XYZ file of C-alpha atoms in Angstrom:
424
model
C 67.483 47.450 -11.447
C 65.858 49.293 -14.336
C 62.919 46.867 -14.233
C 62.589 47.502 -10.487
C 62.583 51.279 -11.038
C 60.005 50.990 -13.812
C 57.723 49.027 -11.498
C 58.146 51.765 -8.876
C 57.266 54.453 -11.412
C 54.175 52.529 -12.515
C 52.936 51.702 -9.000
C 53.619 55.098 -7.442
C 52.042 57.260 -10.151
C 51.665 60.240 -7.841
C 55.460 60.455 -7.862
C 55.908 60.135 -11.639
C 52.729 61.476 -13.282
C 53.438 65.196 -13.043
C 57.143 64.974 -13.994
C 56.188 62.899 -17.064
C 53.385 65.330 -17.904
C 55.617 68.406 -17.557
C 58.386 66.815 -19.622
C 55.912 65.731 -22.297
C 54.390 69.222 -22.519
C 57.787 70.885 -22.736
C 59.013 68.488 -25.425
C 55.715 68.810 -27.296
C 55.998 72.608 -27.422
C 59.677 72.416 -28.407
C 59.059 69.954 -31.266
C 55.909 71.665 -32.491
C 57.285 75.208 -32.460
C 60.571 74.115 -34.037
C 58.784 72.256 -36.828
C 56.283 75.056 -37.375
C 58.886 77.834 -37.427
C 61.171 75.852 -39.715
C 58.274 75.176 -42.063
C 57.229 78.831 -42.185
C 60.781 80.107 -42.680
C 61.503 77.519 -45.393
C 58.254 78.350 -47.189
C 59.100 82.047 -47.198
C 62.628 81.382 -48.491
C 61.422 78.933 -51.161
C 58.697 81.394 -52.153
C 61.305 84.101 -52.645
C 63.593 81.715 -54.560
C 60.872 80.579 -56.952
C 59.317 83.976 -57.547
C 62.213 86.416 -57.349
C 65.735 85.512 -56.225
C 66.449 82.059 -57.649
C 69.191 80.003 -56.035
C 71.630 82.208 -57.926
C 70.982 85.360 -59.909
C 73.075 87.074 -62.598
C 72.518 90.735 -63.462
C 74.562 93.797 -64.321
C 76.419 95.627 -61.567
C 74.399 98.780 -62.196
C 71.142 96.817 -62.067
C 72.188 95.081 -58.824
C 72.564 98.426 -57.030
C 68.959 99.353 -57.859
C 67.499 95.853 -58.112
C 64.433 96.655 -55.992
C 63.384 99.284 -58.574
C 63.672 96.837 -61.528
C 65.576 99.310 -63.777
C 65.411 97.494 -67.123
C 67.444 100.279 -68.768
C 70.416 98.842 -66.814
C 69.843 95.287 -68.050
C 72.467 92.907 -69.424
C 73.311 93.197 -73.113
C 74.250 90.205 -75.292
C 72.255 88.059 -72.902
C 72.018 85.104 -75.290
C 75.785 84.541 -75.328
C 76.014 84.986 -71.547
C 73.177 82.514 -71.052
C 74.929 79.961 -73.271
C 78.160 80.460 -71.290
C 76.376 79.919 -67.962
C 74.687 76.752 -69.175
C 77.999 75.378 -70.407
C 80.090 76.448 -67.392
C 77.574 75.458 -64.700
C 75.538 72.511 -66.044
C 74.412 71.542 -62.527
C 72.021 74.507 -62.613
C 69.056 75.386 -64.807
C 69.522 78.946 -66.100
C 66.519 80.936 -67.233
C 66.059 84.670 -68.032
C 63.262 86.710 -66.503
C 61.945 90.218 -66.903
C 60.033 92.295 -64.397
C 58.504 95.671 -65.038
C 55.581 97.842 -64.101
C 52.747 99.020 -66.288
C 49.198 100.335 -66.282
C 46.339 98.011 -67.223
C 43.439 99.734 -68.989
C 40.175 97.826 -69.416
C 37.721 99.346 -71.894
C 33.956 98.895 -72.164
C 31.962 98.131 -75.332
C 32.175 101.782 -76.409
C 35.964 101.795 -76.124
C 35.962 104.008 -73.027
C 38.008 103.211 -69.954
C 36.063 100.974 -67.595
C 38.767 100.215 -65.017
C 42.471 100.811 -64.530
C 45.128 99.447 -62.225
C 48.909 99.304 -61.836
C 50.411 95.928 -62.683
C 53.622 94.188 -61.674
C 54.514 92.151 -64.733
C 56.666 89.015 -64.592
C 57.823 87.546 -67.890
C 58.852 83.871 -68.029
C 60.086 81.578 -70.774
C 56.958 79.432 -70.986
C 57.725 78.279 -74.522
C 60.669 76.073 -73.389
C 59.276 73.264 -71.212
C 62.771 71.976 -70.340
C 63.380 75.089 -68.231
C 60.461 74.114 -66.014
C 59.321 77.680 -65.308
C 55.620 76.746 -65.256
C 56.293 73.882 -62.821
C 58.670 75.956 -60.707
C 56.022 78.607 -60.098
C 53.250 75.983 -59.836
C 51.274 77.868 -62.478
C 49.093 74.873 -63.332
C 48.223 74.245 -59.676
C 47.808 77.968 -59.007
C 45.263 78.370 -61.819
C 42.047 79.640 -60.286
C 40.318 79.371 -63.653
C 41.268 79.330 -67.321
C 44.475 77.942 -68.855
C 48.135 78.783 -69.362
C 49.237 81.035 -72.253
C 49.768 79.119 -75.482
C 49.728 81.849 -78.135
C 51.388 85.300 -78.341
C 49.664 88.166 -76.510
C 48.052 85.824 -73.968
C 48.580 86.515 -70.256
C 47.692 85.401 -66.739
C 46.426 87.744 -64.025
C 46.287 87.517 -60.230
C 42.883 86.603 -58.830
C 42.619 89.652 -56.574
C 43.757 91.935 -59.418
C 41.228 90.449 -61.866
C 38.415 90.708 -59.337
C 39.205 94.356 -58.647
C 39.251 95.221 -62.359
C 36.119 93.195 -63.065
C 37.712 91.463 -66.051
C 36.568 88.074 -67.371
C 38.376 85.293 -69.216
C 38.729 85.986 -72.926
C 38.537 89.757 -72.542
C 41.270 91.973 -73.961
C 42.907 94.919 -72.244
C 45.650 97.435 -72.950
C 48.965 97.554 -71.141
C 50.819 100.855 -71.054
C 54.441 101.257 -70.032
C 57.865 102.255 -71.273
C 60.522 100.456 -73.279
C 64.098 99.784 -72.241
C 65.119 103.109 -73.839
C 62.346 105.100 -72.126
C 59.870 105.354 -75.008
C 56.155 104.841 -74.457
C 54.833 101.369 -75.246
C 51.258 100.133 -75.764
C 50.095 96.594 -76.413
C 46.807 94.689 -76.275
C 46.672 91.354 -74.462
C 44.045 88.709 -73.863
C 43.351 87.243 -70.430
C 43.339 83.439 -70.652
C 43.863 82.474 -67.018
C 43.437 83.719 -63.452
C 45.978 82.548 -60.881
C 46.140 82.518 -57.116
C 49.621 82.119 -55.645
C 48.462 82.521 -52.056
C 50.851 85.475 -51.660
C 48.705 88.560 -51.118
C 51.435 90.996 -52.178
C 51.589 89.247 -55.581
C 47.958 88.285 -56.185
C 46.749 91.865 -55.833
C 48.703 93.200 -58.856
C 50.413 90.344 -60.717
C 50.465 89.883 -64.469
C 52.369 86.974 -66.031
C 53.252 86.776 -69.719
C 55.600 84.909 -71.991
C 59.165 86.216 -72.221
C 58.933 86.849 -75.984
C 55.902 89.135 -75.492
C 57.739 91.105 -72.788
C 60.864 91.482 -74.947
C 58.673 92.892 -77.717
C 56.870 95.227 -75.301
C 60.115 96.529 -73.751
C 62.155 96.435 -77.001
C 64.707 94.207 -75.212
C 65.878 91.746 -77.859
C 69.096 89.984 -76.768
C 68.906 91.694 -73.370
C 67.932 90.357 -69.969
C 67.310 92.080 -66.663
C 67.930 88.940 -64.604
C 69.154 85.426 -65.296
C 68.130 83.048 -62.536
C 69.851 79.768 -61.747
C 68.178 76.847 -59.964
C 69.914 73.710 -58.778
C 68.485 70.656 -60.469
C 65.843 68.863 -58.377
C 65.467 72.219 -56.519
C 67.900 71.088 -53.793
C 69.489 74.371 -52.724
C 73.055 74.095 -51.423
C 74.313 77.115 -49.487
C 77.960 76.065 -49.740
C 77.895 75.222 -53.440
C 75.983 78.401 -54.320
C 78.581 80.485 -52.489
C 81.475 78.756 -54.289
C 79.868 79.257 -57.726
C 79.065 82.935 -57.075
C 82.550 83.724 -55.741
C 84.216 81.965 -58.692
C 82.083 83.792 -61.267
C 82.618 87.200 -59.640
C 86.374 86.599 -59.347
C 86.539 86.082 -63.128
C 84.810 89.467 -63.636
C 86.835 91.342 -61.003
C 89.154 93.023 -63.552
C 86.274 94.246 -65.729
C 85.599 97.938 -64.921
C 82.359 98.106 -66.930
C 79.349 98.925 -64.765
C 77.274 96.706 -67.047
C 79.519 93.701 -66.417
C 77.615 90.736 -64.964
C 77.607 89.957 -61.268
C 76.284 86.811 -59.592
C 74.511 86.769 -56.223
C 73.455 83.753 -54.213
C 70.073 83.498 -52.514
C 71.508 84.497 -49.132
C 72.960 87.706 -50.605
C 69.578 88.950 -51.850
C 66.695 90.635 -50.065
C 68.493 90.223 -46.711
C 67.636 86.516 -46.820
C 71.003 85.620 -45.268
C 70.198 87.666 -42.173
C 66.704 86.245 -42.224
C 67.961 82.639 -42.230
C 70.446 83.376 -39.432
C 67.706 85.064 -37.443
C 65.454 82.025 -37.901
C 68.181 79.664 -36.684
C 68.945 81.879 -33.678
C 65.262 82.080 -32.771
C 64.920 78.289 -32.895
C 67.967 77.878 -30.646
C 66.621 80.493 -28.228
C 63.218 78.801 -28.007
C 64.788 75.418 -27.277
C 67.043 76.963 -24.629
C 64.102 78.673 -22.911
C 62.092 75.454 -22.749
C 65.042 73.455 -21.441
C 65.618 76.052 -18.724
C 61.914 76.213 -17.846
C 61.617 72.419 -17.717
C 64.757 72.185 -15.567
C 63.393 74.678 -13.045
C 59.969 73.015 -12.863
C 61.424 69.508 -12.595
C 63.944 70.710 -10.019
C 61.106 72.031 -7.866
C 59.203 68.785 -8.336
C 62.346 66.862 -7.426
C 62.743 68.918 -4.266
C 59.129 68.313 -3.266
C 59.455 64.641 -4.072
C 62.726 64.524 -2.157
C 61.030 65.952 0.934
C 58.318 63.305 0.661
C 60.941 60.579 0.221
C 63.226 61.975 2.939
C 62.448 59.105 5.307
C 62.826 56.568 2.465
C 66.363 57.763 1.811
C 67.191 57.507 5.508
C 65.884 53.944 5.784
C 67.849 52.900 2.715
C 70.968 54.400 4.245
C 70.255 52.581 7.513
C 69.979 49.291 5.612
C 73.503 49.826 4.356
C 72.920 51.258 0.891
C 75.580 53.779 -0.069
C 74.625 57.392 -0.753
C 76.166 57.153 -4.192
C 73.989 54.187 -5.049
C 70.845 56.010 -3.968
C 71.884 59.084 -5.942
C 72.622 56.969 -9.038
C 69.269 55.187 -8.741
C 67.523 58.567 -8.467
C 69.284 59.790 -11.621
C 68.403 56.603 -13.542
C 64.816 56.946 -12.391
C 64.743 60.535 -13.655
C 66.129 59.366 -17.020
C 63.332 56.803 -17.271
C 60.704 59.399 -16.390
C 62.292 61.894 -18.793
C 62.463 59.239 -21.511
C 58.769 58.401 -21.164
C 57.770 62.078 -21.148
C 60.085 62.915 -24.065
C 58.752 59.996 -26.101
C 55.131 61.034 -25.564
C 55.883 64.715 -26.227
C 57.878 63.946 -29.382
C 55.175 61.611 -30.675
C 52.370 64.154 -30.212
C 54.558 67.022 -31.515
C 55.405 65.082 -34.677
C 51.716 64.331 -35.163
C 50.794 68.022 -34.932
C 53.622 68.971 -37.316
C 52.485 66.317 -39.785
C 48.926 67.633 -39.652
C 50.059 71.213 -40.260
C 52.375 70.061 -43.024
C 49.374 68.603 -44.840
C 46.745 71.255 -44.128
C 48.531 74.303 -42.693
C 46.986 77.371 -41.095
C 45.228 79.744 -43.481
C 46.030 83.342 -42.528
C 44.830 84.891 -45.776
C 42.505 87.313 -44.005
C 45.203 88.493 -41.611
C 47.596 89.258 -44.498
C 45.273 91.327 -46.676
C 47.236 94.528 -46.036
C 50.651 92.862 -46.138
C 53.274 93.853 -48.705
C 55.708 91.132 -47.639
C 56.249 88.176 -49.956
C 55.056 85.364 -47.743
C 52.579 82.502 -48.161
C 49.024 82.895 -46.918
C 48.966 79.272 -45.650
C 51.577 78.578 -42.977
C 52.760 74.988 -42.814
C 55.035 73.033 -40.511
C 57.823 70.807 -41.807
C 58.809 67.347 -40.629
C 62.578 66.897 -40.435
C 64.948 64.387 -38.876
C 65.992 67.037 -36.344
C 62.552 66.924 -34.724
C 63.236 63.377 -33.547
C 65.904 64.570 -31.108
C 65.492 68.343 -30.868
C 63.011 67.914 -28.011
C 63.836 64.385 -26.858
C 67.412 65.082 -25.773
C 66.577 68.362 -23.939
C 63.695 66.552 -22.214
C 66.086 63.892 -20.890
C 68.670 66.482 -19.848
C 66.104 68.676 -18.104
C 64.703 65.765 -16.131
C 68.189 64.547 -15.224
C 69.350 68.049 -14.254
C 66.322 68.565 -12.012
C 66.879 65.259 -10.212
C 70.628 65.823 -9.897
C 70.025 69.169 -8.194
C 67.257 67.823 -5.975
C 69.178 64.630 -5.132
C 71.992 66.566 -3.457
C 69.860 66.390 -0.325
C 70.711 62.688 -0.075
C 74.242 63.543 0.981
C 72.862 65.674 3.813
C 70.876 62.761 5.271
C 72.293 60.990 8.337
C 71.266 57.725 10.018
C 71.414 59.336 13.492
C 68.706 61.822 12.577
C 66.623 58.974 11.175
C 66.551 57.099 14.542
C 65.613 60.316 16.335
C 62.703 60.811 13.932
C 61.596 57.185 14.314
C 61.702 57.425 18.145
C 59.565 60.553 17.959
């Protein structure tokens, strides 16, 4: 029977071409948009995790309340012992301290007079311990626009946009002005050894990256840490496991009234990323629902039009003794075959587009020049197992639903009316 229906679909293409085309287009858009949105949302979350939030973050309670302001005067004391405890208690994570602070970069000319100035957002990493993988985690080697990574004290990296605006060249020295942990003024000279380009406009326009030891000296923060970030090994973030670890750590500190006691936050609890992830999932579900509804309506209308054209066919089949239920079942099977062909074609093309955008992406650097949001300048799609059925199953259901609604007209067909029509 299926072979017979397939032959009918192939021979009568006017009856099957548009339903297959509509199903394929709907599935294509569903797969492509789902893969693209998931890729963009994942890139933004991973960008935040690598650059700012980590999979888990430990800081003081006072610091956590004002975390967006980076108040290093509220940093954790005795950070070395806390770091050793975290590494022993939670060996499934890589724990690494980081410092962030603001300062003023002053570039002097040959006469020692100020040539250019600019505010800098400084990020200090432990680049001297390769096992922590900070350079790999932030893709510093791949992000190097020119130059090299810091190897000696007082060597730093600068964002490409920031360096271009200051007019500074590799090998030049500049002064950094800021304040220590206790509020005293601090001045240091640093040498630019590398220019980086993260592809995040909000970072590239003012970023300065230095070794953690240099930052501790600049801020007078020996044995203190503003933030201790934890990353699951192999960078495989687990929402459930991160929540369990954070709740267990915070429960152990619940009886400590000190405002400088450590607190642990998971990725979802920072920067409203939890709401962001939920919003992304809801948007994906909404998009799929809209396409399924739209495809159902279009295919229903096509089924009705096709049913009117096949009205006499149904009557003749009834007159030959075929039961209405058999005709209705055959119509539903035929719709499943048409939906299957359309869903297969749409899924195949959608996966191809997602694969292309996963490799090359869409460069929106120019559109994000005025953006202050931490997001990548190249938007990429992401191929996942879900894309294999996220459009295929709705495509089948939409086609089947349209035919089921349109096929109800079979039960309103009578043999008596058929003979009257034939006599006319």
